[in-house]
């Protein structure tokens, strides 16, 4: 096999751009060979159920899926009727970055809410969760929160508990988009269940790909009474893997020796180091203090494309010039120092 990329080329585009953690690759090798029953009736998916119950409680049920969009669509599809609506932050991934998949695939009406930092509050939920019983009004029945958010912010345990309690009091079930749940748990210094099961979340999209997996996510049902026929919904939404042992083996690798925590802690630490490395550079304005593994800043618009050619990253807001730099489990201090030097060089050319 010919290598078709430069393994020394680095960037801050996304934690999806990083490679696969060596322990995850090893887990795939171990899971290979011989035959295992398809569609989840294998030893690795069975072991995954045990690991999930350990981390999320005895009622937790795991349904491995292919990707984050699929996890979110399946989770929401488990919770809604055809006339229902989902309350979410306007910046939420389900609203901005999934090409309308919740609407197109599951027929879900989204009710996006403007937030200053990506985090919803009970008061913000109430601005759209009304009109109950009115046949002309989509019925808000689900609240979707993201932890950590697309803006890099992290709900505290108390904030989540208050939000989930308020939603349940209004009759809303709660979905948590946990594509970066590990980063949030590490940032708060709490176990995974403290920001999911223990605060009353009903279903979770658990992310593995951004935390070192090759491609593995899962739908976590924490409250079985809140959902309807998850096996059938997963199949209907095109997220049932035939060789599921390989998806489950990756997720198991994250739980072994708390690799999920090690990887997320490193990514968060690198984001803090990156923020410190650039905050004193003239021409750079940090727009948010990093709470997880994302750094947001405003730099001159003419600098952005030149710097992107050297270190890929996303433009977050074209109107303001805000950019996003993501750190990963494999980001190094050398990457950060080299990036900061490149940023200084490009700023000097303006």
GROMACS .gro file of C-alpha atoms in nm:
model
  350
    1UNK     CA    1   0.000   0.000   0.000
    2UNK     CA    2   0.137   0.340  -0.103
    3UNK     CA    3   0.111   0.613   0.161
    4UNK     CA    4  -0.080   0.897   0.000
    5UNK     CA    5  -0.033   1.165   0.262
    6UNK     CA    6   0.247   1.328   0.457
    7UNK     CA    7   0.232   1.182   0.809
    8UNK     CA    8   0.419   1.488   0.940
    9UNK     CA    9   0.155   1.733   0.812
   10UNK     CA   10  -0.035   1.874   1.110
   11UNK     CA   11  -0.330   2.103   1.161
   12UNK     CA   12  -0.604   2.226   1.389
   13UNK     CA   13  -0.897   2.163   1.155
   14UNK     CA   14  -1.087   1.910   1.365
   15UNK     CA   15  -1.039   1.631   1.616
   16UNK     CA   16  -1.181   1.420   1.331
   17UNK     CA   17  -0.867   1.496   1.130
   18UNK     CA   18  -0.643   1.309   1.373
   19UNK     CA   19  -0.549   0.948   1.316
   20UNK     CA   20  -0.649   0.647   1.522
   21UNK     CA   21  -0.508   0.584   1.867
   22UNK     CA   22  -0.267   0.286   1.865
   23UNK     CA   23  -0.468   0.106   2.134
   24UNK     CA   24  -0.778   0.132   1.918
   25UNK     CA   25  -0.590  -0.007   1.618
   26UNK     CA   26  -0.466  -0.292   1.835
   27UNK     CA   27  -0.821  -0.362   1.949
   28UNK     CA   28  -0.930  -0.394   1.585
   29UNK     CA   29  -0.651  -0.642   1.517
   30UNK     CA   30  -0.750  -0.847   1.822
   31UNK     CA   31  -1.114  -0.846   1.710
   32UNK     CA   32  -1.021  -0.966   1.363
   33UNK     CA   33  -0.991  -1.327   1.253
   34UNK     CA   34  -1.239  -1.608   1.279
   35UNK     CA   35  -1.614  -1.566   1.263
   36UNK     CA   36  -1.853  -1.383   1.493
   37UNK     CA   37  -2.228  -1.357   1.456
   38UNK     CA   38  -2.324  -1.041   1.267
   39UNK     CA   39  -2.546  -0.746   1.360
   40UNK     CA   40  -2.439  -0.722   1.723
   41UNK     CA   41  -2.468  -1.081   1.845
   42UNK     CA   42  -2.092  -1.099   1.902
   43UNK     CA   43  -1.862  -1.116   2.203
   44UNK     CA   44  -1.738  -0.757   2.168
   45UNK     CA   45  -2.082  -0.597   2.157
   46UNK     CA   46  -2.182  -0.807   2.458
   47UNK     CA   47  -1.876  -0.685   2.646
   48UNK     CA   48  -1.956  -0.328   2.543
   49UNK     CA   49  -2.293  -0.357   2.717
   50UNK     CA   50  -2.113  -0.448   3.037
   51UNK     CA   51  -1.875  -0.154   3.006
   52UNK     CA   52  -2.161   0.087   2.940
   53UNK     CA   53  -2.350  -0.034   3.246
   54UNK     CA   54  -2.036   0.019   3.455
   55UNK     CA   55  -1.992   0.378   3.338
   56UNK     CA   56  -2.355   0.485   3.296
   57UNK     CA   57  -2.561   0.267   3.530
   58UNK     CA   58  -2.738  -0.066   3.526
   59UNK     CA   59  -3.024   0.051   3.302
   60UNK     CA   60  -2.795   0.181   3.027
   61UNK     CA   61  -2.823   0.018   2.685
   62UNK     CA   62  -2.569   0.064   2.403
   63UNK     CA   63  -2.652   0.065   2.032
   64UNK     CA   64  -2.333   0.113   1.826
   65UNK     CA   65  -2.371   0.316   1.507
   66UNK     CA   66  -2.148   0.440   1.225
   67UNK     CA   67  -2.120   0.815   1.279
   68UNK     CA   68  -2.225   1.117   1.482
   69UNK     CA   69  -2.502   1.231   1.251
   70UNK     CA   70  -2.646   0.881   1.257
   71UNK     CA   71  -2.626   0.870   1.637
   72UNK     CA   72  -2.810   1.200   1.667
   73UNK     CA   73  -3.079   1.106   1.416
   74UNK     CA   74  -3.142   0.769   1.581
   75UNK     CA   75  -3.154   0.925   1.928
   76UNK     CA   76  -3.406   1.187   1.825
   77UNK     CA   77  -3.608   0.940   1.621
   78UNK     CA   78  -3.642   0.725   1.933
   79UNK     CA   79  -3.807   1.010   2.120
   80UNK     CA   80  -4.052   1.180   1.883
   81UNK     CA   81  -4.390   1.140   1.721
   82UNK     CA   82  -4.451   1.284   1.373
   83UNK     CA   83  -4.603   1.606   1.510
   84UNK     CA   84  -4.331   1.667   1.767
   85UNK     CA   85  -4.047   1.920   1.769
   86UNK     CA   86  -3.699   1.932   1.922
   87UNK     CA   87  -3.567   2.235   2.111
   88UNK     CA   88  -3.196   2.299   2.051
   89UNK     CA   89  -2.939   2.577   2.047
   90UNK     CA   90  -2.913   2.751   1.712
   91UNK     CA   91  -2.545   2.660   1.707
   92UNK     CA   92  -2.620   2.290   1.770
   93UNK     CA   93  -2.469   2.037   1.535
   94UNK     CA   94  -2.813   1.894   1.459
   95UNK     CA   95  -2.919   2.239   1.337
   96UNK     CA   96  -2.608   2.362   1.157
   97UNK     CA   97  -2.386   2.077   1.048
   98UNK     CA   98  -2.597   1.776   0.954
   99UNK     CA   99  -2.733   1.883   0.615
  100UNK     CA  100  -3.090   1.867   0.742
  101UNK     CA  101  -3.059   1.498   0.837
  102UNK     CA  102  -3.291   1.517   1.142
  103UNK     CA  103  -3.554   1.687   0.928
  104UNK     CA  104  -3.507   1.475   0.615
  105UNK     CA  105  -3.448   1.132   0.767
  106UNK     CA  106  -3.661   1.147   1.080
  107UNK     CA  107  -3.908   1.419   0.980
  108UNK     CA  108  -3.827   1.621   1.291
  109UNK     CA  109  -3.912   1.988   1.333
  110UNK     CA  110  -3.625   2.172   1.504
  111UNK     CA  111  -3.688   2.476   1.723
  112UNK     CA  112  -3.350   2.653   1.740
  113UNK     CA  113  -3.280   2.907   2.013
  114UNK     CA  114  -3.018   3.182   2.011
  115UNK     CA  115  -2.765   3.143   2.291
  116UNK     CA  116  -2.469   3.363   2.385
  117UNK     CA  117  -2.231   3.072   2.446
  118UNK     CA  118  -2.396   2.765   2.295
  119UNK     CA  119  -2.559   2.672   2.627
  120UNK     CA  120  -2.933   2.656   2.680
  121UNK     CA  121  -3.108   2.762   3.000
  122UNK     CA  122  -3.459   2.689   3.132
  123UNK     CA  123  -3.560   3.043   3.040
  124UNK     CA  124  -3.437   3.002   2.682
  125UNK     CA  125  -3.621   2.671   2.646
  126UNK     CA  126  -3.944   2.842   2.746
  127UNK     CA  127  -3.917   3.088   2.457
  128UNK     CA  128  -4.003   2.812   2.209
  129UNK     CA  129  -4.156   2.532   2.420
  130UNK     CA  130  -4.516   2.652   2.420
  131UNK     CA  131  -4.839   2.611   2.225
  132UNK     CA  132  -4.919   2.270   2.370
  133UNK     CA  133  -5.248   2.130   2.252
  134UNK     CA  134  -5.264   2.369   1.957
  135UNK     CA  135  -5.295   2.156   1.644
  136UNK     CA  136  -5.136   2.436   1.438
  137UNK     CA  137  -4.821   2.432   1.648
  138UNK     CA  138  -4.549   2.164   1.639
  139UNK     CA  139  -4.534   2.015   1.988
  140UNK     CA  140  -4.199   2.063   2.163
  141UNK     CA  141  -4.141   1.723   2.317
  142UNK     CA  142  -3.762   1.685   2.321
  143UNK     CA  143  -3.476   1.899   2.442
  144UNK     CA  144  -3.139   1.840   2.275
  145UNK     CA  145  -2.830   1.972   2.453
  146UNK     CA  146  -2.466   1.944   2.348
  147UNK     CA  147  -2.184   1.871   2.593
  148UNK     CA  148  -1.934   2.018   2.526
  149UNK     CA  149  -2.102   2.268   2.296
  150UNK     CA  150  -2.005   2.366   1.944
  151UNK     CA  151  -1.873   2.691   2.089
  152UNK     CA  152  -1.641   2.501   2.321
  153UNK     CA  153  -1.836   2.577   2.637
  154UNK     CA  154  -1.915   2.318   2.902
  155UNK     CA  155  -2.232   2.287   3.110
  156UNK     CA  156  -2.160   2.244   3.479
  157UNK     CA  157  -2.328   1.954   3.656
  158UNK     CA  158  -2.566   2.194   3.829
  159UNK     CA  159  -2.653   2.371   3.502
  160UNK     CA  160  -2.732   2.041   3.335
  161UNK     CA  161  -2.935   1.915   3.631
  162UNK     CA  162  -3.146   2.231   3.638
  163UNK     CA  163  -3.199   2.225   3.261
  164UNK     CA  164  -3.295   1.857   3.248
  165UNK     CA  165  -3.525   1.890   3.549
  166UNK     CA  166  -3.700   2.188   3.390
  167UNK     CA  167  -3.742   1.998   3.063
  168UNK     CA  168  -3.890   1.695   3.240
  169UNK     CA  169  -4.126   1.918   3.437
  170UNK     CA  170  -4.257   2.049   3.104
  171UNK     CA  171  -4.294   1.694   2.969
  172UNK     CA  172  -3.988   1.708   2.742
  173UNK     CA  173  -3.753   1.413   2.708
  174UNK     CA  174  -3.383   1.497   2.693
  175UNK     CA  175  -3.120   1.403   2.435
  176UNK     CA  176  -2.755   1.485   2.493
  177UNK     CA  177  -2.524   1.516   2.194
  178UNK     CA  178  -2.202   1.385   2.345
  179UNK     CA  179  -1.970   1.391   2.046
  180UNK     CA  180  -1.720   1.544   2.290
  181UNK     CA  181  -1.871   1.411   2.611
  182UNK     CA  182  -1.531   1.281   2.723
  183UNK     CA  183  -1.377   1.628   2.693
  184UNK     CA  184  -1.658   1.776   2.902
  185UNK     CA  185  -1.630   1.513   3.175
  186UNK     CA  186  -1.254   1.567   3.198
  187UNK     CA  187  -1.296   1.945   3.205
  188UNK     CA  188  -1.536   1.910   3.499
  189UNK     CA  189  -1.337   1.637   3.670
  190UNK     CA  190  -1.639   1.405   3.695
  191UNK     CA  191  -1.729   1.054   3.575
  192UNK     CA  192  -1.932   1.016   3.257
  193UNK     CA  193  -2.251   0.930   3.443
  194UNK     CA  194  -2.239   1.253   3.644
  195UNK     CA  195  -2.333   1.458   3.337
  196UNK     CA  196  -2.568   1.204   3.184
  197UNK     CA  197  -2.741   0.940   3.395
  198UNK     CA  198  -2.720   1.120   3.727
  199UNK     CA  199  -2.878   1.441   3.598
  200UNK     CA  200  -3.163   1.254   3.428
  201UNK     CA  201  -3.068   1.257   3.059
  202UNK     CA  202  -3.279   1.007   2.864
  203UNK     CA  203  -3.060   0.929   2.561
  204UNK     CA  204  -2.702   1.014   2.464
  205UNK     CA  205  -2.510   1.026   2.139
  206UNK     CA  206  -2.172   0.905   2.262
  207UNK     CA  207  -1.876   1.008   2.049
  208UNK     CA  208  -1.576   0.788   1.990
  209UNK     CA  209  -1.438   0.911   1.659
  210UNK     CA  210  -1.326   1.251   1.791
  211UNK     CA  211  -1.154   1.079   2.082
  212UNK     CA  212  -0.927   0.837   1.899
  213UNK     CA  213  -1.151   0.584   1.725
  214UNK     CA  214  -1.138   0.495   1.358
  215UNK     CA  215  -1.512   0.549   1.324
  216UNK     CA  216  -1.732   0.450   1.615
  217UNK     CA  217  -2.025   0.617   1.789
  218UNK     CA  218  -2.315   0.480   1.990
  219UNK     CA  219  -2.666   0.557   2.093
  220UNK     CA  220  -2.693   0.525   2.470
  221UNK     CA  221  -3.039   0.470   2.609
  222UNK     CA  222  -3.030   0.566   2.975
  223UNK     CA  223  -3.405   0.568   3.030
  224UNK     CA  224  -3.560   0.273   2.842
  225UNK     CA  225  -3.913   0.398   2.920
  226UNK     CA  226  -3.849   0.714   2.718
  227UNK     CA  227  -3.782   0.541   2.386
  228UNK     CA  228  -3.966   0.325   2.138
  229UNK     CA  229  -3.823   0.012   1.970
  230UNK     CA  230  -3.456   0.116   1.940
  231UNK     CA  231  -3.349  -0.192   1.744
  232UNK     CA  232  -3.599  -0.115   1.470
  233UNK     CA  233  -3.528   0.258   1.465
  234UNK     CA  234  -3.153   0.200   1.429
  235UNK     CA  235  -3.214  -0.033   1.133
  236UNK     CA  236  -3.470   0.197   0.973
  237UNK     CA  237  -3.227   0.491   0.996
  238UNK     CA  238  -2.951   0.294   0.820
  239UNK     CA  239  -2.722   0.264   1.121
  240UNK     CA  240  -2.712  -0.112   1.182
  241UNK     CA  241  -2.361  -0.247   1.120
  242UNK     CA  242  -2.326  -0.604   1.002
  243UNK     CA  243  -1.971  -0.651   1.133
  244UNK     CA  244  -2.056  -0.469   1.454
  245UNK     CA  245  -1.776  -0.634   1.649
  246UNK     CA  246  -1.531  -0.387   1.495
  247UNK     CA  247  -1.735  -0.085   1.602
  248UNK     CA  248  -1.781  -0.226   1.951
  249UNK     CA  249  -1.413  -0.319   1.982
  250UNK     CA  250  -1.313   0.043   1.922
  251UNK     CA  251  -1.549   0.171   2.189
  252UNK     CA  252  -1.432  -0.097   2.431
  253UNK     CA  253  -1.076   0.021   2.375
  254UNK     CA  254  -1.178   0.369   2.492
  255UNK     CA  255  -1.319   0.226   2.814
  256UNK     CA  256  -1.021  -0.001   2.879
  257UNK     CA  257  -0.786   0.165   3.129
  258UNK     CA  258  -0.995   0.485   3.091
  259UNK     CA  259  -0.837   0.566   2.755
  260UNK     CA  260  -1.135   0.796   2.690
  261UNK     CA  261  -1.020   1.008   2.982
  262UNK     CA  262  -0.651   1.005   2.889
  263UNK     CA  263  -0.720   1.112   2.531
  264UNK     CA  264  -0.967   1.383   2.625
  265UNK     CA  265  -0.745   1.519   2.902
  266UNK     CA  266  -0.456   1.554   2.659
  267UNK     CA  267  -0.670   1.731   2.397
  268UNK     CA  268  -0.804   1.973   2.659
  269UNK     CA  269  -0.455   2.041   2.792
  270UNK     CA  270  -0.327   2.115   2.443
  271UNK     CA  271  -0.613   2.361   2.382
  272UNK     CA  272  -0.519   2.548   2.699
  273UNK     CA  273  -0.156   2.552   2.588
  274UNK     CA  274  -0.252   2.678   2.243
  275UNK     CA  275  -0.458   2.960   2.391
  276UNK     CA  276  -0.166   3.061   2.612
  277UNK     CA  277   0.072   3.048   2.316
  278UNK     CA  278  -0.129   3.292   2.103
  279UNK     CA  279  -0.306   3.518   2.350
  280UNK     CA  280  -0.019   3.769   2.372
  281UNK     CA  281   0.044   3.786   1.997
  282UNK     CA  282  -0.046   4.128   1.854
  283UNK     CA  283  -0.331   4.091   1.607
  284UNK     CA  284  -0.488   3.790   1.781
  285UNK     CA  285  -0.802   3.825   1.990
  286UNK     CA  286  -0.922   3.521   2.182
  287UNK     CA  287  -1.301   3.532   2.173
  288UNK     CA  288  -1.363   3.259   2.432
  289UNK     CA  289  -1.152   3.104   2.702
  290UNK     CA  290  -1.113   2.734   2.617
  291UNK     CA  291  -1.310   2.502   2.843
  292UNK     CA  292  -1.255   2.180   2.648
  293UNK     CA  293  -1.045   2.119   2.334
  294UNK     CA  294  -1.147   2.413   2.115
  295UNK     CA  295  -0.984   2.756   2.081
  296UNK     CA  296  -1.169   3.044   1.915
  297UNK     CA  297  -1.001   3.365   1.802
  298UNK     CA  298  -1.029   3.655   1.562
  299UNK     CA  299  -0.735   3.717   1.331
  300UNK     CA  300  -0.702   3.954   1.031
  301UNK     CA  301  -0.893   3.814   0.730
  302UNK     CA  302  -0.594   3.836   0.497
  303UNK     CA  303  -0.388   3.622   0.736
  304UNK     CA  304  -0.641   3.339   0.752
  305UNK     CA  305  -0.594   3.179   0.406
  306UNK     CA  306  -0.215   3.198   0.426
  307UNK     CA  307  -0.212   3.038   0.769
  308UNK     CA  308  -0.466   2.775   0.660
  309UNK     CA  309  -0.230   2.668   0.381
  310UNK     CA  310   0.027   2.584   0.647
  311UNK     CA  311  -0.203   2.456   0.922
  312UNK     CA  312  -0.563   2.377   0.820
  313UNK     CA  313  -0.840   2.511   1.044
  314UNK     CA  314  -1.202   2.627   1.013
  315UNK     CA  315  -1.335   2.976   0.967
  316UNK     CA  316  -1.610   2.993   1.228
  317UNK     CA  317  -1.769   3.330   1.143
  318UNK     CA  318  -1.683   3.494   0.813
  319UNK     CA  319  -1.850   3.819   0.918
  320UNK     CA  320  -1.623   3.873   1.217
  321UNK     CA  321  -1.316   3.679   1.107
  322UNK     CA  322  -1.350   3.438   1.398
  323UNK     CA  323  -1.169   3.107   1.349
  324UNK     CA  324  -1.166   2.778   1.537
  325UNK     CA  325  -0.861   2.572   1.626
  326UNK     CA  326  -0.926   2.218   1.749
  327UNK     CA  327  -0.684   2.006   1.948
  328UNK     CA  328  -0.679   1.627   1.946
  329UNK     CA  329  -0.545   1.334   2.142
  330UNK     CA  330  -0.231   1.346   1.928
  331UNK     CA  331  -0.166   1.723   1.931
  332UNK     CA  332   0.181   1.799   2.064
  333UNK     CA  333   0.347   2.100   2.222
  334UNK     CA  334   0.575   2.104   1.918
  335UNK     CA  335   0.266   2.146   1.697
  336UNK     CA  336   0.152   2.438   1.909
  337UNK     CA  337   0.488   2.616   1.914
  338UNK     CA  338   0.528   2.574   1.538
  339UNK     CA  339   0.175   2.702   1.478
  340UNK     CA  340   0.229   3.006   1.700
  341UNK     CA  341   0.550   3.082   1.511
  342UNK     CA  342   0.370   3.052   1.177
  343UNK     CA  343   0.094   3.280   1.304
  344UNK     CA  344   0.350   3.544   1.400
  345UNK     CA  345   0.516   3.516   1.060
  346UNK     CA  346   0.191   3.561   0.869
  347UNK     CA  347   0.083   3.852   1.089
  348UNK     CA  348   0.417   4.022   1.020
  349UNK     CA  349   0.338   4.008   0.647
  350UNK     CA  350   0.017   4.217   0.679
   0.00000   0.00000   0.00000
